[in-house]
Short mmCIF file of C-alpha atoms (C1' of nucleotides) in Angstrom, two decimals:
data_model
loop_
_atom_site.label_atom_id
_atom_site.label_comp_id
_atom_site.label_asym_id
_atom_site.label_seq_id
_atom_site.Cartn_x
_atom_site.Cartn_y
_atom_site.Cartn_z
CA UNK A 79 8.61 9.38 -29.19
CA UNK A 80 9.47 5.79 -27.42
CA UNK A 81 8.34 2.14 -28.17
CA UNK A 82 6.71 0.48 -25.29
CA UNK A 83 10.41 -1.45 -24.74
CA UNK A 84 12.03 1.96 -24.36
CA UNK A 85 9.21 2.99 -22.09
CA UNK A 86 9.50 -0.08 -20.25
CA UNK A 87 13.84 0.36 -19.61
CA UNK A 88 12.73 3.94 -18.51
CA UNK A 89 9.93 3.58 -15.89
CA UNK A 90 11.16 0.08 -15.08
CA UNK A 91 8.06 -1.57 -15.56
CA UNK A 92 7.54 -4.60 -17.69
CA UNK A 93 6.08 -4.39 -21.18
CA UNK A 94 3.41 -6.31 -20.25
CA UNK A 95 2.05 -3.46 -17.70
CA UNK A 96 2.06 -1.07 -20.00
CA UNK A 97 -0.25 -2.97 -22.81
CA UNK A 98 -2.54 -3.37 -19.60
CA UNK A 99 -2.21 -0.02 -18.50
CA UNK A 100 -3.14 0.28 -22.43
CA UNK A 101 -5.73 -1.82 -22.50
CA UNK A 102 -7.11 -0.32 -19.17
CA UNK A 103 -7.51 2.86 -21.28
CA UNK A 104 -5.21 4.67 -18.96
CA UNK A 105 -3.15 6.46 -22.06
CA UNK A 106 -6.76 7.54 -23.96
CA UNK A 107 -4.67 9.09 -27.01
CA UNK A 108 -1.54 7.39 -27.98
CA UNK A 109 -0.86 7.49 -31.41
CA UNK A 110 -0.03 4.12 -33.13
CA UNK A 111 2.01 3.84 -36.33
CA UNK A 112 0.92 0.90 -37.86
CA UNK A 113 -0.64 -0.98 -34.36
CA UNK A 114 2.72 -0.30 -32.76
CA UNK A 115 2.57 2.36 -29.54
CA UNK A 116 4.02 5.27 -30.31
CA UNK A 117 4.92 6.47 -26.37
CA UNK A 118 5.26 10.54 -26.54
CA UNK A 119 5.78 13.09 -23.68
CA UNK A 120 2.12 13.58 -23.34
CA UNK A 121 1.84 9.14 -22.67
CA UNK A 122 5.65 9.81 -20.37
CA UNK A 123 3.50 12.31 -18.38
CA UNK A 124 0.47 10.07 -17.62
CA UNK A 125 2.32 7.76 -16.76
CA UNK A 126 4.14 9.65 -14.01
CA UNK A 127 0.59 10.49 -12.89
CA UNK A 128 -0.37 6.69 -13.00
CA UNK A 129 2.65 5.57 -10.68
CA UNK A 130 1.48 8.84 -8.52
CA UNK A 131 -2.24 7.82 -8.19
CA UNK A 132 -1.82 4.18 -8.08
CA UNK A 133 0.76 5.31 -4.55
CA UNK A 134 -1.97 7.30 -3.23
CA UNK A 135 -4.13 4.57 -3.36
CA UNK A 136 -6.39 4.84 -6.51
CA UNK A 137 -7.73 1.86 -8.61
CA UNK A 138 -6.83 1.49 -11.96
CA UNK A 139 -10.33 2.54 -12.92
CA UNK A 140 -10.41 5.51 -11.02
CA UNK A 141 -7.24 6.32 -12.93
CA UNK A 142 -8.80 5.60 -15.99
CA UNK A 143 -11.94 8.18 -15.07
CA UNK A 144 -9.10 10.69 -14.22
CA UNK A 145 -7.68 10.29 -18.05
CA UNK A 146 -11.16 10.33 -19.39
CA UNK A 147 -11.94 13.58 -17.93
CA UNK A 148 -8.34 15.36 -19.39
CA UNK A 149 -9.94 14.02 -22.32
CA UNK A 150 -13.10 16.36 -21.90
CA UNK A 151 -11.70 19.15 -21.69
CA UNK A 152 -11.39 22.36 -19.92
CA UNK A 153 -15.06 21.64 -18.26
CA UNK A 154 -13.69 18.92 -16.25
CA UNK A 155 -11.34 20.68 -14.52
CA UNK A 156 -12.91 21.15 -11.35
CA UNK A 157 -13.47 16.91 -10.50
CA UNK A 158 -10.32 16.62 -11.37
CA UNK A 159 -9.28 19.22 -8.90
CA UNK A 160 -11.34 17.41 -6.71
CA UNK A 161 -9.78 14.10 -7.05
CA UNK A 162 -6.19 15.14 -6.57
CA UNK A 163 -7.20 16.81 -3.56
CA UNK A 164 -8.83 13.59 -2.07
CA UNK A 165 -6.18 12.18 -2.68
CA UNK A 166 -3.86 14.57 -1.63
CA UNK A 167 -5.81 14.22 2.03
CA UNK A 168 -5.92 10.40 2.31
CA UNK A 169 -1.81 10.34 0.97
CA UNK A 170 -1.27 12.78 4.55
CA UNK A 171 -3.57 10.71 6.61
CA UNK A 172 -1.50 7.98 5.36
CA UNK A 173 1.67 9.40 6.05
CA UNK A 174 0.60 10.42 9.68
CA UNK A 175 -0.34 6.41 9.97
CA UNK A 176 3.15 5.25 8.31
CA UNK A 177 4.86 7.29 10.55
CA UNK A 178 3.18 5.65 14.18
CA UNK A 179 4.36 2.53 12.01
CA UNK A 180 7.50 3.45 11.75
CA UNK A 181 7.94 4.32 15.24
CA UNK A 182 6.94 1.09 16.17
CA UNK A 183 9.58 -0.75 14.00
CA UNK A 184 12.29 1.69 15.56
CA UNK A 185 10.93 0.39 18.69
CA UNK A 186 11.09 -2.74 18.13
CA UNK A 187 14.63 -2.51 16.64
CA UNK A 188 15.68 -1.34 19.75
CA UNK A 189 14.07 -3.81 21.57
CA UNK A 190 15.41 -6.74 19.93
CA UNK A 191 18.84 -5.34 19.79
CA UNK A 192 18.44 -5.25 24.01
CA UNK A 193 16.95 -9.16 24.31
CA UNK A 194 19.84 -10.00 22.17
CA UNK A 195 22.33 -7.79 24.58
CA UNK A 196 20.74 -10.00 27.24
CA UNK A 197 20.14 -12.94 25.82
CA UNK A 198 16.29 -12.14 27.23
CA UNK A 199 13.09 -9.90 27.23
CA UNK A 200 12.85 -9.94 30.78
CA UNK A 201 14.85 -7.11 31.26
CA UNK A 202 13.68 -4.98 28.81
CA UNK A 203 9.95 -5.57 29.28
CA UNK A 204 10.41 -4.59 32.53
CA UNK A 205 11.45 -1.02 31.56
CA UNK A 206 8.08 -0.08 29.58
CA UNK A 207 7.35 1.97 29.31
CA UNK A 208 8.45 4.36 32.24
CA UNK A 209 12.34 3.42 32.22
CA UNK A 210 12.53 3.54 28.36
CA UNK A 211 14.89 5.58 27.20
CA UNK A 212 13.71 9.11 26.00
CA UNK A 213 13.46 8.61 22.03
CA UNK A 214 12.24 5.03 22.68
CA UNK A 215 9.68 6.17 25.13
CA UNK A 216 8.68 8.75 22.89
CA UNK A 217 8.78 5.66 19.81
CA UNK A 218 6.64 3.29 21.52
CA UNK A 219 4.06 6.05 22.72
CA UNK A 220 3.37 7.07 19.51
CA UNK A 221 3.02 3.62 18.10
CA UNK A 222 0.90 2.86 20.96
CA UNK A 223 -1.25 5.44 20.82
CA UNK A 224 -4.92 5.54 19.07
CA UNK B 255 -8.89 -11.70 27.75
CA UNK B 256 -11.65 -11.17 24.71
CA UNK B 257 -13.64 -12.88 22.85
CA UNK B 258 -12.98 -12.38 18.87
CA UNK B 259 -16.12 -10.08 18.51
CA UNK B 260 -14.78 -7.64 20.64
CA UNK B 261 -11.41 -7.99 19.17
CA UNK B 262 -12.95 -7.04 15.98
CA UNK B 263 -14.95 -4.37 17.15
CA UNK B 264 -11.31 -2.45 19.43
CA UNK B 265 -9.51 -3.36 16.16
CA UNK B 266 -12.05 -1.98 13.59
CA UNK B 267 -11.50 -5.42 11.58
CA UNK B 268 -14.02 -8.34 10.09
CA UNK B 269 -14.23 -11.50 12.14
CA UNK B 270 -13.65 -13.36 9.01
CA UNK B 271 -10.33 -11.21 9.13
CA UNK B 272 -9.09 -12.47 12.51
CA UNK B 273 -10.20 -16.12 11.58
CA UNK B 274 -8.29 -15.65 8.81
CA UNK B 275 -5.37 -14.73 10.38
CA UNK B 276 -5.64 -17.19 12.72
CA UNK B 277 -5.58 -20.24 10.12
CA UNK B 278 -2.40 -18.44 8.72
CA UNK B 279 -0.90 -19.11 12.16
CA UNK B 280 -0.52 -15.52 12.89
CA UNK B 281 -1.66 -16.29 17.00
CA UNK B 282 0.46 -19.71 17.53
CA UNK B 283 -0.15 -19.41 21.39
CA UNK B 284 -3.90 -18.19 21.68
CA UNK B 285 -5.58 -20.56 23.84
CA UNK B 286 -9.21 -22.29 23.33
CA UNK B 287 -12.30 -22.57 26.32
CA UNK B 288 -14.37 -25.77 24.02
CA UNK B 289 -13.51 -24.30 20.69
CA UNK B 290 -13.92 -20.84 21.56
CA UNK B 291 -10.90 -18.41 20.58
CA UNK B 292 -9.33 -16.21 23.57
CA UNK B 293 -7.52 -13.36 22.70
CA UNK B 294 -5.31 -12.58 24.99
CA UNK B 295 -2.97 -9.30 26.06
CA UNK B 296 -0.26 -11.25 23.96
CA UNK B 297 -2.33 -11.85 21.07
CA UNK B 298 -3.58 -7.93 21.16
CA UNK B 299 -0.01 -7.49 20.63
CA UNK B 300 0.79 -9.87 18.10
CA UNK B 301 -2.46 -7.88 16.13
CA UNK B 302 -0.40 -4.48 16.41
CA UNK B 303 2.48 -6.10 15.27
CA UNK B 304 0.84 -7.92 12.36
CA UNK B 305 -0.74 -4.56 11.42
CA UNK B 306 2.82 -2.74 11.59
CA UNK B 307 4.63 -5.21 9.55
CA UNK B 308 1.90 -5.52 6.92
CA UNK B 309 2.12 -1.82 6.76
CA UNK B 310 5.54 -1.91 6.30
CA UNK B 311 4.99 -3.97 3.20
CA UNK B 312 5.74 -7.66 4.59
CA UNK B 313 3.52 -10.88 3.53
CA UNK B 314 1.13 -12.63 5.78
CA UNK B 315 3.68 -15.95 5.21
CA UNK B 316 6.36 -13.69 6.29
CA UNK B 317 4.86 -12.63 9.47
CA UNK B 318 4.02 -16.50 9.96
CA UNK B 319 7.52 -16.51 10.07
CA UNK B 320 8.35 -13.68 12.51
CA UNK B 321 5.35 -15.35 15.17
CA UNK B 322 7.21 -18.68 15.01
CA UNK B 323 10.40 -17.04 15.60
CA UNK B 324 8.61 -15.95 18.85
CA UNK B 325 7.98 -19.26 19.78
CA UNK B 326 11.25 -20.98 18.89
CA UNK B 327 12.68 -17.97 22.11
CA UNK B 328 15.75 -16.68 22.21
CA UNK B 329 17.61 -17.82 20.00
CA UNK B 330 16.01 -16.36 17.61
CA UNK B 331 16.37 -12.88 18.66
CA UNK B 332 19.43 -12.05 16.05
CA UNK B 333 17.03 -13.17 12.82
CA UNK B 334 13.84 -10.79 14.35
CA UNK B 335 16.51 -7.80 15.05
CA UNK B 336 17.24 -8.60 11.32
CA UNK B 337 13.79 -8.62 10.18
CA UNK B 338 12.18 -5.46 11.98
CA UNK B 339 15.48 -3.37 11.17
CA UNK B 340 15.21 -4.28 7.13
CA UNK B 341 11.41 -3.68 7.22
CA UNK B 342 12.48 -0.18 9.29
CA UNK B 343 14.66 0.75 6.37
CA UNK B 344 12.06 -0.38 3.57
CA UNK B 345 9.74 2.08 5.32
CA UNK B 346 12.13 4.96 5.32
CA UNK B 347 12.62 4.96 1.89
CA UNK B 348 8.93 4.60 0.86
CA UNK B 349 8.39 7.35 3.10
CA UNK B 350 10.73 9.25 1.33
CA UNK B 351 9.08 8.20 -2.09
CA UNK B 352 5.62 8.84 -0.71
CA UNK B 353 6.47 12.11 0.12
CA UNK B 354 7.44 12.76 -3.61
CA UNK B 355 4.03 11.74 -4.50
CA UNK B 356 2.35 14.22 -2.08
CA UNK B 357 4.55 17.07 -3.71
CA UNK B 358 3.18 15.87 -7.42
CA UNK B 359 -0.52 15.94 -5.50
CA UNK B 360 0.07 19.11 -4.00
CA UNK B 361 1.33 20.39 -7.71
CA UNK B 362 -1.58 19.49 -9.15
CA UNK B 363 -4.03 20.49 -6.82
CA UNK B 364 -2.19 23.99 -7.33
CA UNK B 365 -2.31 22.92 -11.03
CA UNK B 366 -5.92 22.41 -11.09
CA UNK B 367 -7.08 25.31 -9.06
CA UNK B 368 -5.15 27.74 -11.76
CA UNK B 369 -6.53 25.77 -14.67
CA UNK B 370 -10.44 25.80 -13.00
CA UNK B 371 -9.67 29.86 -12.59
CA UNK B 372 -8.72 30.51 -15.87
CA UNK B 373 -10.69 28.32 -17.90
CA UNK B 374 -7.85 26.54 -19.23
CA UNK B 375 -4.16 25.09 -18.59
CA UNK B 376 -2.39 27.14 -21.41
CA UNK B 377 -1.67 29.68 -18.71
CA UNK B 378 -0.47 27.39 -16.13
CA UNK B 379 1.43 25.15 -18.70
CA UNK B 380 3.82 28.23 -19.60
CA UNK B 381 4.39 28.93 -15.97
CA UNK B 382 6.34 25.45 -15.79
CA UNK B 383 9.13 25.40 -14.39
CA UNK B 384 10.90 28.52 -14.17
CA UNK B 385 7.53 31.10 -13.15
CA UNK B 386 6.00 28.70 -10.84
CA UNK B 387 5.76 30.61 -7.56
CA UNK B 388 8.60 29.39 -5.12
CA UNK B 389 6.75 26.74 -3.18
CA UNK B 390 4.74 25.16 -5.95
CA UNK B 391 8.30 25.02 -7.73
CA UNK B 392 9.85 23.09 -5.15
CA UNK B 393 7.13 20.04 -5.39
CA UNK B 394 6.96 20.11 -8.70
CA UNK B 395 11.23 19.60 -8.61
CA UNK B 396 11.01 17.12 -5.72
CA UNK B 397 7.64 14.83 -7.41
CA UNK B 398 9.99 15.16 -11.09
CA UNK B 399 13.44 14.16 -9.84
CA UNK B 400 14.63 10.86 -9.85
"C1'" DA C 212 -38.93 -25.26 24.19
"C1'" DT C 213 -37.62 -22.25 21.15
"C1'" DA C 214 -35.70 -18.27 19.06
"C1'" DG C 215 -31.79 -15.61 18.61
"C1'" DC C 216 -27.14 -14.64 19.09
"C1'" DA C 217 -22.17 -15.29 19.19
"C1'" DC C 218 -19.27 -18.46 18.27
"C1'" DA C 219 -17.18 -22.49 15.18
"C1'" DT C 220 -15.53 -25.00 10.52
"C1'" DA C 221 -14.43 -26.18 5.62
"C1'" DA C 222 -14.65 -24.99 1.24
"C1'" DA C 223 -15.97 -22.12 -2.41
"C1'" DC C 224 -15.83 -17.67 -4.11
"C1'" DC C 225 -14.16 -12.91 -5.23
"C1'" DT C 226 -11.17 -8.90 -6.63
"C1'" DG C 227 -7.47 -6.27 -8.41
"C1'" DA C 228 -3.53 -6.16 -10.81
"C1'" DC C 229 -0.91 -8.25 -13.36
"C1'" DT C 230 1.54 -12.22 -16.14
"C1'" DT C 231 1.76 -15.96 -19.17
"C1'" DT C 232 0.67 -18.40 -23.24
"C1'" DA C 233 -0.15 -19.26 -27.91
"C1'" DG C 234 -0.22 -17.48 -31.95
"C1'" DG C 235 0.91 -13.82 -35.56
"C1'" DT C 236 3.30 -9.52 -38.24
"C1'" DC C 237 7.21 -7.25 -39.87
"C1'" DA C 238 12.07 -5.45 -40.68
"C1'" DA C 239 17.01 -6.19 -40.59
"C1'" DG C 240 21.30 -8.83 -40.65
"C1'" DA C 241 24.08 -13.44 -41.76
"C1'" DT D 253 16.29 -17.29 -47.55
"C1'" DC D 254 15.90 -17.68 -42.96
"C1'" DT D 255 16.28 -16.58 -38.41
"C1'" DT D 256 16.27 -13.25 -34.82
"C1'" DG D 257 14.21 -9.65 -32.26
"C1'" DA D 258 10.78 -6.28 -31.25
"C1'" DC D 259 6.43 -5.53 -31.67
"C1'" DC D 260 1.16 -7.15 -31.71
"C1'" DT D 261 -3.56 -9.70 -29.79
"C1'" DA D 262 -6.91 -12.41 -27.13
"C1'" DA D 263 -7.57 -15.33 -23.63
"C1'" DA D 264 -6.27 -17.94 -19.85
"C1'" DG D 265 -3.70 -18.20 -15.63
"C1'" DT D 266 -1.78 -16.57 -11.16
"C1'" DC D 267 -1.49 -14.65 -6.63
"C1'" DA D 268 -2.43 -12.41 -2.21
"C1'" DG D 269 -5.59 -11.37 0.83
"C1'" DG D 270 -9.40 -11.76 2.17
"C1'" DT D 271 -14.99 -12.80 2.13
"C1'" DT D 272 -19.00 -15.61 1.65
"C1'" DT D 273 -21.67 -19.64 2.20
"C1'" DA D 274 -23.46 -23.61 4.22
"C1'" DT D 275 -23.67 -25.95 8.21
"C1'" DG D 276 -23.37 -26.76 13.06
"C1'" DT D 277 -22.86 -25.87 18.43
"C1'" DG D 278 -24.05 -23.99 22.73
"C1'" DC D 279 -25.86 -20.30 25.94
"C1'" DT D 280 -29.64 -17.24 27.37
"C1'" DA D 281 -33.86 -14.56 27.40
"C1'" DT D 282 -38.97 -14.95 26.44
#
DNA sequence: ATAGCACATAAACCTGACTTTAGGTCAAGA
DNA sequence: TCTTGACCTAAAGTCAGGTTTATGTGCTAT
């Protein structure tokens, strides 16, 4: 069992997100012991599934309809399945995207560290994309592509 | 050389969007015909690049910055090498953290699929850690360490 | 000529996710 | 006793990133 200021040195978020989170009804059966939070591993848990939704790109009340269902019971299971797996899809669409983005930053790095070899673009805009380097090309292909 | 309806339509963003960015002084060199916005080649490049580094987690005020450092020239080639290679590293470690939360999503998808055959997670629950099978183990290690 | 369409502006509005403020309870140590 | 620190609440405030609204301009097809 943890207070919310333990909670809050442990996941690194401030106090004040977790009495939202609270208030948000996004830990549906934490215990209190006199109207202070009494954090246990069932509240650490959902909370590692908050931070995990939240990254995938669920709203806070979506969250909250994912705890209200755990609350249901067994005859929930299936939407729940559901959601994760949505979610589970858009997080690898997403990752597919990041990664054209991340090309074009490596790109980009290499471009800049050229102009500044040069002390000018010219040069290197010249070379795309056919003289680019082979990782490059391949960098700036994928960023430009779609 | 387009008109910002088009732009909006290749880009698959609102109008208001590109007006938007506009005031923010994300195009400092588009060009006017009587009031008229004209996006050119340069400009469709500035909007992949303002897509990237928003991706990447940067602030429309700090893109501001990175278009005027493309105005101010050269010199400023060292402080854009800086920016694009930081933003580069941000995005390799959220990569890395995103790809924690796809092995939690891909847990519980597994998780929920037991759960919805058997009618409940008692089953499922007991498995954890040590009789998950060997793939399932491995994202449910990688989405609980750190 | 007039209706409709694509463009323009300034300013107000909206949303989500917090954060801050102002006030209060309670237990422990000096 | 009294002050400090950790907890509590409700309500107001903040911020980024747009979106909407109200109003106007100028071309073109009927």
């Amino acid at each position: 069992m943890y207070t919310i200021g333990q909670v809050s040195q442990i996941f690194g978020l401030p106090i004040s997100t977790l009495r939202y989170y609270d208030k948000q009804g996004l830990f549906p059966n934490m215990e209190r012991v006199s109207g202070i939070r009494k954090f246990s591993d069932s509240e650490m848990e959902a909370l590692r599934v908050i931070e995990c939704l939240k990254k995938s790109g669920l709203e806070i009340k979506d969250i909250k309809q994912f705890m209200d269902w755990c609350v249901e019971g067994a005859s929930t299971y299936p939407q729940r399945k559901a959601l994760v797996e949505k979610q589970r899809e858009r997080l690898e669409a997403e990752l597919v995207h990041m990664n054209k983005v991340l090309d074009m930053l490596k790109f980009k790095c290499w471009y800049y560290e050229q102009a500044t070899r040069y002390g000018s673009e010219d040069q290197v805009q010249s070379m795309i994309p056919d003289e680019l380097p082979e990782d490059v090309r391949r960098a700036y292909e994928n960023a430009h592509h779609d």
